[in-house]
mmCIF file of C-alpha atoms and ligand atoms in Angstrom:
data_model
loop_
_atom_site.group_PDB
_atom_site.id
_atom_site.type_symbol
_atom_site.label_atom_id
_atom_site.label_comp_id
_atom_site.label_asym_id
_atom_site.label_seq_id
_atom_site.Cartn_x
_atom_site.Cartn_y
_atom_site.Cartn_z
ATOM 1 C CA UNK A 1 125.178 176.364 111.100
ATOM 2 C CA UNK A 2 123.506 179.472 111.915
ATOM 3 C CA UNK A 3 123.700 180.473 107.982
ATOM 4 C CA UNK A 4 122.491 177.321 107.060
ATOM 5 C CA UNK A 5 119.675 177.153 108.948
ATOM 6 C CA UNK A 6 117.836 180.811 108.145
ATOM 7 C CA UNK A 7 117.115 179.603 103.943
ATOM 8 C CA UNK A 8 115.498 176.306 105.330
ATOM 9 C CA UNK A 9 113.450 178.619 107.894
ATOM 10 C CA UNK A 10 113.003 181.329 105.140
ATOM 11 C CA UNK A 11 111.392 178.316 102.545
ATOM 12 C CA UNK A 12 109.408 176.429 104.905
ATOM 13 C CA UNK A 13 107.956 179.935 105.760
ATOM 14 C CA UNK A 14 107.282 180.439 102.067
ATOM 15 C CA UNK A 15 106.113 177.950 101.153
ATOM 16 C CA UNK A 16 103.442 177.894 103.396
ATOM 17 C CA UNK A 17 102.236 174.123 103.431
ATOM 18 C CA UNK A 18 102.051 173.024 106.777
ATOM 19 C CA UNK A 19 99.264 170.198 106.916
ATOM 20 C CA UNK A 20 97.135 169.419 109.470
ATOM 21 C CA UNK A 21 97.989 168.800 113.431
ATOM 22 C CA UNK A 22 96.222 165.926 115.108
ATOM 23 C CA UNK A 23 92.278 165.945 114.567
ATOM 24 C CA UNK A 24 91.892 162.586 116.508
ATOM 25 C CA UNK A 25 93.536 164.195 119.637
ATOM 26 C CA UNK A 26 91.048 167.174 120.752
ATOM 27 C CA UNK A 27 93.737 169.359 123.060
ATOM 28 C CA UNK A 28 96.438 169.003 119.760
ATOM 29 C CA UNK A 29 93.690 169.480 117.033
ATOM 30 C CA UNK A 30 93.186 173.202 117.322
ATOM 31 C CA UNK A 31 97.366 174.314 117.086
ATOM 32 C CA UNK A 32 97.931 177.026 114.898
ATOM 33 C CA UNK A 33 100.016 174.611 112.359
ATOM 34 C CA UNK A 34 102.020 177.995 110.799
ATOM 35 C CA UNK A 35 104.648 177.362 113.389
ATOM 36 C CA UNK A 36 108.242 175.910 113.351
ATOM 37 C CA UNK A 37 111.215 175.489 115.199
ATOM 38 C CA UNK A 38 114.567 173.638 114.761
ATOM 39 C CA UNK A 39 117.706 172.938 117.199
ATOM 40 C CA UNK A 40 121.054 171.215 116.074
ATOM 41 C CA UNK A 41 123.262 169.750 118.934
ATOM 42 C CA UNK A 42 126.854 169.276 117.476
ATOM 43 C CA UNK A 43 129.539 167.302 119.097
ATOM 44 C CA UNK A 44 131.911 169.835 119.599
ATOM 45 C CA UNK A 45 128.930 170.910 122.013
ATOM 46 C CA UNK A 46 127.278 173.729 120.194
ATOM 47 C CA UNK A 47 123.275 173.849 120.215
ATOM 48 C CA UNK A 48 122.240 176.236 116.910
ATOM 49 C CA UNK A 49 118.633 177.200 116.888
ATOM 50 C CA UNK A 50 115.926 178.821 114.850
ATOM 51 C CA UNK A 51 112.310 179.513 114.887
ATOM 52 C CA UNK A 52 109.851 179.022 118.098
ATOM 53 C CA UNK A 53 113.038 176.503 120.092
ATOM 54 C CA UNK A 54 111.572 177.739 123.599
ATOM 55 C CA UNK A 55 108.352 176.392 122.361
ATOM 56 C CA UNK A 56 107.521 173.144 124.206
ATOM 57 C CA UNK A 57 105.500 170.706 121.868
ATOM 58 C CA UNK A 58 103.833 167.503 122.850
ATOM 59 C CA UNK A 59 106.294 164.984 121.618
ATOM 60 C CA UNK A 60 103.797 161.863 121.882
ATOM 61 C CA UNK A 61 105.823 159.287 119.802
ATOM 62 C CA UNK A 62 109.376 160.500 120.059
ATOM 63 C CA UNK A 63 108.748 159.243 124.177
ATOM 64 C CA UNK A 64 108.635 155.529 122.552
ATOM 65 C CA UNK A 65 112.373 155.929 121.790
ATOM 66 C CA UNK A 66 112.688 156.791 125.336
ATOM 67 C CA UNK A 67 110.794 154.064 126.665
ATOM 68 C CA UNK A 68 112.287 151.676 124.583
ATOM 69 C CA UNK A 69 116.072 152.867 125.969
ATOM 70 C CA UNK A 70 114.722 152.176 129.644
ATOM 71 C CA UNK A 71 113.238 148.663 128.743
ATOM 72 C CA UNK A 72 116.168 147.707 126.844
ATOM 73 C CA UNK A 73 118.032 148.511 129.866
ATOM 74 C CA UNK A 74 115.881 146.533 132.381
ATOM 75 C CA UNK A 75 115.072 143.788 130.505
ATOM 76 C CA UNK A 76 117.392 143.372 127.453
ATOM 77 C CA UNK A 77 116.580 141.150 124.802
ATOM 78 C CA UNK A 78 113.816 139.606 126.663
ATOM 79 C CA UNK A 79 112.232 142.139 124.821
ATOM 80 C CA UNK A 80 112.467 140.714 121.448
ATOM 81 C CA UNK A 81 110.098 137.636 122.468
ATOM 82 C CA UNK A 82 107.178 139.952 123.026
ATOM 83 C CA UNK A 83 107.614 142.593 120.301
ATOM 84 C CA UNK A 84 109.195 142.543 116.161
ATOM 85 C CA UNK A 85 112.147 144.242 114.696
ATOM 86 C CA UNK A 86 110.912 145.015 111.073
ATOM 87 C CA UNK A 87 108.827 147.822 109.521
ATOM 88 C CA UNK A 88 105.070 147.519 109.530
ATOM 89 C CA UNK A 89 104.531 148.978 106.507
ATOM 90 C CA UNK A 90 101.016 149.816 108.227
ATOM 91 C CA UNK A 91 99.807 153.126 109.836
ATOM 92 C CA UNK A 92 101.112 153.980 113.609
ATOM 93 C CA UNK A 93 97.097 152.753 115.088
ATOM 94 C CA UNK A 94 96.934 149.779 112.764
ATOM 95 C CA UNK A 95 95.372 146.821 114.192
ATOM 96 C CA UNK A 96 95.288 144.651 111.042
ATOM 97 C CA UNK A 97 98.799 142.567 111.505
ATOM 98 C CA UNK A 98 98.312 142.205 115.057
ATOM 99 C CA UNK A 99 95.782 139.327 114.333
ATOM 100 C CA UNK A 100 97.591 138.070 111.321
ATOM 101 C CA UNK A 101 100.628 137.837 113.969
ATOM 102 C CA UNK A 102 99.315 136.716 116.970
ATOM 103 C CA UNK A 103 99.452 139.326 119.204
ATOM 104 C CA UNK A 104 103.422 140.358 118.941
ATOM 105 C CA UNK A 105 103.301 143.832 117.038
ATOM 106 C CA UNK A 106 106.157 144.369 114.489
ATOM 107 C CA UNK A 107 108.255 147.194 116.298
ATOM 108 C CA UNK A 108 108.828 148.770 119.608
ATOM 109 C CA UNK A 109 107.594 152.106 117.773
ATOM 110 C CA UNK A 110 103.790 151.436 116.028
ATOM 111 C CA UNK A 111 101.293 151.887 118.954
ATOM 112 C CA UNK A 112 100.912 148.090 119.806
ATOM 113 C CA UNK A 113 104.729 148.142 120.068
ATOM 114 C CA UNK A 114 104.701 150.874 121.820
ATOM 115 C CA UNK A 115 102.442 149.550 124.227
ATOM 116 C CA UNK A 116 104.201 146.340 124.942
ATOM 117 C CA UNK A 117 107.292 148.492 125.835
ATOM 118 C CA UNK A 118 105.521 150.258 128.351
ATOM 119 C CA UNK A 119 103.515 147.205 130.014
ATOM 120 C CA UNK A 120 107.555 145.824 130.452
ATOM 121 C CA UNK A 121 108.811 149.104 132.331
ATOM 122 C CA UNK A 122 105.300 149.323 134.279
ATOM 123 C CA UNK A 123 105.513 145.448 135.671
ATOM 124 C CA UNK A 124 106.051 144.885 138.792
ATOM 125 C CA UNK A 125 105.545 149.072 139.780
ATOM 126 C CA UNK A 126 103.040 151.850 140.376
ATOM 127 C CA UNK A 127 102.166 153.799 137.017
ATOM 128 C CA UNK A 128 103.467 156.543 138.327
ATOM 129 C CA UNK A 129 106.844 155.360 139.524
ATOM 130 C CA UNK A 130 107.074 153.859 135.975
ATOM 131 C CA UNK A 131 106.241 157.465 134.524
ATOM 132 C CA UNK A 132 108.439 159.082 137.177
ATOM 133 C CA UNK A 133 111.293 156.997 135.603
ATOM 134 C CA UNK A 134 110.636 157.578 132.338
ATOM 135 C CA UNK A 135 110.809 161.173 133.561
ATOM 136 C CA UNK A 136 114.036 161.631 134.832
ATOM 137 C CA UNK A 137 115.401 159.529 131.879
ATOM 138 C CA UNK A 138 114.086 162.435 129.520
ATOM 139 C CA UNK A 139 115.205 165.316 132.170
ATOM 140 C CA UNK A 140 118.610 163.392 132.285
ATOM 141 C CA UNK A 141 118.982 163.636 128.454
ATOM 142 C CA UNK A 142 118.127 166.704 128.044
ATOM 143 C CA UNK A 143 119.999 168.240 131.082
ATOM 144 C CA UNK A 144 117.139 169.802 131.952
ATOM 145 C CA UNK A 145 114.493 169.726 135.033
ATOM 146 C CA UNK A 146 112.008 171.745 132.575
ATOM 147 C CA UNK A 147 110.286 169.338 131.388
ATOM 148 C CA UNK A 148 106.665 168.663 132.566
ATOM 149 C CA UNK A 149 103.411 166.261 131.369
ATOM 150 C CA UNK A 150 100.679 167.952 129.770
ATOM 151 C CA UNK A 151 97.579 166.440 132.103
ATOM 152 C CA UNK A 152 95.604 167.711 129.855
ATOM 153 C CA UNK A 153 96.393 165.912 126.781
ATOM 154 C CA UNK A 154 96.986 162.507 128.198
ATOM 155 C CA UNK A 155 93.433 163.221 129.397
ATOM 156 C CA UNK A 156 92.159 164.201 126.078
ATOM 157 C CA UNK A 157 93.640 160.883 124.284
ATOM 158 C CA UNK A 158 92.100 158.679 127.260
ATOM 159 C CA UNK A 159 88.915 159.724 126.258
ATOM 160 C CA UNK A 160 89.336 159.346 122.764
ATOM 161 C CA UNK A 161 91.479 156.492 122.576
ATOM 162 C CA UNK A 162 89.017 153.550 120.946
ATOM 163 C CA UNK A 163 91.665 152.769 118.846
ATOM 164 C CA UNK A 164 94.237 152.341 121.354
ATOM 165 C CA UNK A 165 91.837 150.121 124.083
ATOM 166 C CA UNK A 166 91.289 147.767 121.242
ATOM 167 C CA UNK A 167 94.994 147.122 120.964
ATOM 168 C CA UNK A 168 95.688 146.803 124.236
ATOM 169 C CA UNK A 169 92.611 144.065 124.791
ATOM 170 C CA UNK A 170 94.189 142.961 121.672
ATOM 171 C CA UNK A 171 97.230 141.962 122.770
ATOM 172 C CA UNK A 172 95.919 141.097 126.411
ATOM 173 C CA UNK A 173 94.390 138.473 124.479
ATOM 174 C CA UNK A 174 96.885 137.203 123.264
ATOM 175 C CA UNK A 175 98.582 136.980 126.790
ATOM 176 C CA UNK A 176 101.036 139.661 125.755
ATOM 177 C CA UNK A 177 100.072 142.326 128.459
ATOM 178 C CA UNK A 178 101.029 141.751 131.802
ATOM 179 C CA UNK A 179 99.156 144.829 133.465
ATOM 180 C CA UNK A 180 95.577 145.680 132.698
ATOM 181 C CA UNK A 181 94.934 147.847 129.264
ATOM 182 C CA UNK A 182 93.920 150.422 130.983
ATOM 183 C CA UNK A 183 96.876 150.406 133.604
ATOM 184 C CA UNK A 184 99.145 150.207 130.674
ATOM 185 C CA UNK A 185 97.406 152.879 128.546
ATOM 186 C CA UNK A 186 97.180 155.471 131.615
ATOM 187 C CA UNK A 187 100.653 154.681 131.782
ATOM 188 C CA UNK A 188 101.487 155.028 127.568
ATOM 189 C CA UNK A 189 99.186 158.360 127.164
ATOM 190 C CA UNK A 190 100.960 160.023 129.842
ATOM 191 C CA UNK A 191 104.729 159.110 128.543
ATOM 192 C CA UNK A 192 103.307 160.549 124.820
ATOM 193 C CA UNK A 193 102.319 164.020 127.148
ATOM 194 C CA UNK A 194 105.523 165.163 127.566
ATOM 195 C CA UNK A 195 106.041 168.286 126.627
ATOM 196 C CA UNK A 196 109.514 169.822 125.310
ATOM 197 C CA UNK A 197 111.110 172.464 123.367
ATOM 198 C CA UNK A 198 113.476 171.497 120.583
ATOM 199 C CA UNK A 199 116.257 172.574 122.349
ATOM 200 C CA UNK A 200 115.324 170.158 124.821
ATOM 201 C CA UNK A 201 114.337 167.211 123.050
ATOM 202 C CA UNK A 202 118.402 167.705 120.559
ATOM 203 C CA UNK A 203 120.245 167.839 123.900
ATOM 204 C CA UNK A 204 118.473 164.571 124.824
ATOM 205 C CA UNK A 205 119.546 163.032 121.384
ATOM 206 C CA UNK A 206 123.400 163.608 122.494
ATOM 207 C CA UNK A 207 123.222 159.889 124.001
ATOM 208 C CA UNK A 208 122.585 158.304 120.660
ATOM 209 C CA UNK A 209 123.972 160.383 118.933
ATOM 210 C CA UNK A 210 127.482 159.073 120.474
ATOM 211 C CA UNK A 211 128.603 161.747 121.882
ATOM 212 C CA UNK A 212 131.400 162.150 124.080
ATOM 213 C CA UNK A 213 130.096 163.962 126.803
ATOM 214 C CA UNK A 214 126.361 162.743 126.553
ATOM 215 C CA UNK A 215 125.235 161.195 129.572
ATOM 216 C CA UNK A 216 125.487 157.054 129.194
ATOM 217 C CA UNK A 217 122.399 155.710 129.397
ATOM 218 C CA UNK A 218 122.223 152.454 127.364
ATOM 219 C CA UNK A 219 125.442 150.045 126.274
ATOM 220 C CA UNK A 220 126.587 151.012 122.613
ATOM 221 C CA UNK A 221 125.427 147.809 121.134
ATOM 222 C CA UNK A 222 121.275 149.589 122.395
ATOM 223 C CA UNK A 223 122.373 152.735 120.950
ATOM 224 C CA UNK A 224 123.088 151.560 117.764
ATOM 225 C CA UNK A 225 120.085 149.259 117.545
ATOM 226 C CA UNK A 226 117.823 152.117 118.349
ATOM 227 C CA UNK A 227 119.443 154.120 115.972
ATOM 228 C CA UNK A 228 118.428 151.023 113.201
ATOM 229 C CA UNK A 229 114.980 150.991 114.874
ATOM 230 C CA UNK A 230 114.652 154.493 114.515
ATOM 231 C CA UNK A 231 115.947 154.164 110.455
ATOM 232 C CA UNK A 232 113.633 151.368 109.459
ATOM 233 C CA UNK A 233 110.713 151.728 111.788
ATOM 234 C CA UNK A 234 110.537 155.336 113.283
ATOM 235 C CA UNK A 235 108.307 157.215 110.859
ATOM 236 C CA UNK A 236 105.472 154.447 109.883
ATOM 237 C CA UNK A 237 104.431 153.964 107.143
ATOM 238 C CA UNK A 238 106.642 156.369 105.984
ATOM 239 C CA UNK A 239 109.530 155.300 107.160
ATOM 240 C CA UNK A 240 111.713 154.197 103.734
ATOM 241 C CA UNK A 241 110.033 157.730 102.631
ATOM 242 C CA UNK A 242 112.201 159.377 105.138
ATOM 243 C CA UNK A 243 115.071 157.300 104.750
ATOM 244 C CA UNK A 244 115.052 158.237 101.092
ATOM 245 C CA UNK A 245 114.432 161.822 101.354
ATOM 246 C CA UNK A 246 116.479 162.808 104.690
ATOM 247 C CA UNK A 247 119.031 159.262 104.674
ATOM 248 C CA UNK A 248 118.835 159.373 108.754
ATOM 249 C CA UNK A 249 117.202 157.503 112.116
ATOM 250 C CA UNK A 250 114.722 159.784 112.925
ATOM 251 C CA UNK A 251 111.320 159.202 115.367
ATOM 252 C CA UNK A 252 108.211 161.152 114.913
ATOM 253 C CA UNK A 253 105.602 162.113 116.818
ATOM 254 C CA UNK A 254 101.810 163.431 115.736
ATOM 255 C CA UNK A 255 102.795 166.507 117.900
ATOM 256 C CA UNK A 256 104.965 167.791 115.080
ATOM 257 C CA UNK A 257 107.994 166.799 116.491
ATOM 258 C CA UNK A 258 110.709 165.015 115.151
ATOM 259 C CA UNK A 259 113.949 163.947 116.636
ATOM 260 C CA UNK A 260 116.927 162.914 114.306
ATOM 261 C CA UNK A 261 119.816 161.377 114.983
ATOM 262 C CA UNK A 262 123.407 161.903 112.728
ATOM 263 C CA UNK A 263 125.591 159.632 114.367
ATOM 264 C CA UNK A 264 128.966 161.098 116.225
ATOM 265 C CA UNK A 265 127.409 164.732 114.036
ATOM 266 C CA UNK A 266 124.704 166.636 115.204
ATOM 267 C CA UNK A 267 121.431 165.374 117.402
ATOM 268 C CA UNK A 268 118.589 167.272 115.448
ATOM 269 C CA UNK A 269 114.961 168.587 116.974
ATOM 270 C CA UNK A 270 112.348 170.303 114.253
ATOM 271 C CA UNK A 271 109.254 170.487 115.218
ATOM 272 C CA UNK A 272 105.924 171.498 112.954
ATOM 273 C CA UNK A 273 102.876 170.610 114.250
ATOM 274 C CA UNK A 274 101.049 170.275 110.859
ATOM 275 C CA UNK A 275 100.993 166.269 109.693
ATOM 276 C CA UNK A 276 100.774 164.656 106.471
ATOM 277 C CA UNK A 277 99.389 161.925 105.152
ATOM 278 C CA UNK A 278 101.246 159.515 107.708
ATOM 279 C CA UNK A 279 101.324 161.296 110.682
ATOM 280 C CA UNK A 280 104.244 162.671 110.378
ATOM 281 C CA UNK A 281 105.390 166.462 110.709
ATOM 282 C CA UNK A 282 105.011 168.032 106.751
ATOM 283 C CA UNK A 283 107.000 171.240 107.592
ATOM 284 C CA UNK A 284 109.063 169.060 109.764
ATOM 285 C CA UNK A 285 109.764 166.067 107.236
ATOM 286 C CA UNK A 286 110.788 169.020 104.617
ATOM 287 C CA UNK A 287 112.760 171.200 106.836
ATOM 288 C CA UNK A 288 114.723 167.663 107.723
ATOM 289 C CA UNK A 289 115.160 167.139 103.323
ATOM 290 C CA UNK A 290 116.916 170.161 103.343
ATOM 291 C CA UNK A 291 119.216 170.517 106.133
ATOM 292 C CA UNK A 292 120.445 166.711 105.404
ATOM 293 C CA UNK A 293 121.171 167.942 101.583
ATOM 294 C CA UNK A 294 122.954 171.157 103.190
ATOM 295 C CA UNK A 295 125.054 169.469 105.514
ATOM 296 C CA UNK A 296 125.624 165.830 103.703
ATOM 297 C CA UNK A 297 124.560 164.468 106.603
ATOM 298 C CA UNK A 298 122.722 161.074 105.335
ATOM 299 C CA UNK A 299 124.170 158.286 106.607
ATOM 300 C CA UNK A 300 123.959 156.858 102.879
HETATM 301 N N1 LIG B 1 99.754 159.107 121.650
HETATM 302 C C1 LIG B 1 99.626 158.879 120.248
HETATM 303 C C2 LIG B 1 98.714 157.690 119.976
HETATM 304 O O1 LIG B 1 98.761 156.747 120.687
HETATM 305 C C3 LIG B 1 100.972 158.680 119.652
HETATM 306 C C4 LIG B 1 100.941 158.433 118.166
HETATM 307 C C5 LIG B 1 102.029 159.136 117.420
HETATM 308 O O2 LIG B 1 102.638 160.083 117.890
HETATM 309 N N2 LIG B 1 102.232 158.709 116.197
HETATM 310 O O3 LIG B 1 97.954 157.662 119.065
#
């Protein structure tokens, strides 16, 4: 693995087209985007790293898949009534098939998804017991109490987040927020500010990833419909992109990061915080292509 992963480092290096990080969220819009790091978990129990793996990113979206896991586990398919299964074919912030739809966003992992999932684990508690559980879910995962929310970034997307608010109103509206937006929002910006390295954030894929000695969070019916989430739904817009190019569940987040899942293989962190055109990790997305063509690791 180690040999495999040094020509994928070597190219990305070379080539030397990294895209842009964030502009819309001020504390991740100045990163120095010439950065990389990847970690493979196998499931004979072997983590192989390379590049900047001590490096904790924010990983912003990849917390939906975390969030989901804990909501599936509370509430189960209940779930399903308030938010879609399919691809949205639209941008992560879209608000345009939220009206055509009446208020129940496609999937758990667009932004309006995303913030339905979080209004079901914050009902009924405190934001920060909610965020406390979402937490130790992560820290659990990973097998690792290193793991800490940037303050300043969820604080930097609060005051930026128009696009956000008008979602959340958006599906108050529509009677599908049980908490108020901003309640739910605090709640969502400070589950996306969780920082970890990609060491971290591959242990933490173990548990979908099947493995034997992962720590059981969610029944394996959950894991493998996360897993399908994560296929169809986990990249946007640009999710059959990534499907066709890398042939495996992977979640993104506009941190750079990207968490992939080979199921009963390898649990896969690369982060690059450089985006493309759908908000998704360019280096990352790449660096993904090319270890799933190494290994034959697509699903397909
Ligand atoms: N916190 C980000 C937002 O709400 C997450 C988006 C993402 O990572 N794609 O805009």
């Amino acid at each position: 693995m180690e040999e495999l992963l040094k020509p994928i480092v070597a190219e990305i290096f070379d080539q030397n087209d990294w895209g842009q990080p964030a502009q819309y969220i001020p504390e991740l819009a100045g990163i120095d985007p010439k950065q990389f790091a990847v970690s493979v978990c196998l499931a004979d129990g072997r983590t192989v790293s390379a590049g900047s793996a001590s490096k904790p990113f924010s990983i912003q979206s990849i917390s939906k898949v975390f969030s989901l896991m804990l909501a599936l586990g509370r509430v189960g398919d209940q779930l399903w009534s308030r938010v879609g299964r399919e691809p949205s074919g639209t941008s992560f912030d879209s608000v345009v098939l939220l009206e055509k739809e009446r208020g129940r966003p496609r999937n758990p992992f667009i932004n309006a998804g995303a913030i339905v999932t979080t209004d079901a684990l914050l009902s009924g508690r405190e934001p920060r017991t909610a965020l406390a559980e979402i937490l130790t879910l992560v820290k659990d995962m990973s097998g690792s109490e290193d793991i800490y929310i940037n303050e300043s970034v969820a604080a930097s997307e609060q005051e930026t987040g128009s696009r956000n608010m008008a979602l959340a109103y958006y599906l108050k509206s529509h009677g599908n927020l049980s908490c108020t937006p901003e309640q739910t929002l605090g709640t969502y910006y400070h589950q996306c500010a969780i920082e970890m390295t990609t060491e971290q954030l591959a242990m933490a894929g173990r548990s979908l990833a099947g493995f034997d000695g992962a720590p059981k969070i969610i029944s394996h019916e959950h894991i493998r419909r996360v897993n399908a989430l994560m296929m169809t739904c986990g990249h946007y817009d640009g999710s059959g992109d990534f499907a066709f190019r890398v042939g495996l569940p992977g979640k993104s987040g506009v941190g750079g990061g990207i968490l992939i899942i080979a199921p009963n293989v390898a649990s896969i962190a690369i982060w690059s915080p450089g985006l493309n055109h759908y908000g998704n990790s360019n280096a990352g997305t790449r660096a993904a292509e090319m270890l799933s063509r190494a290994t034959d690791w697509s699903v397909f």
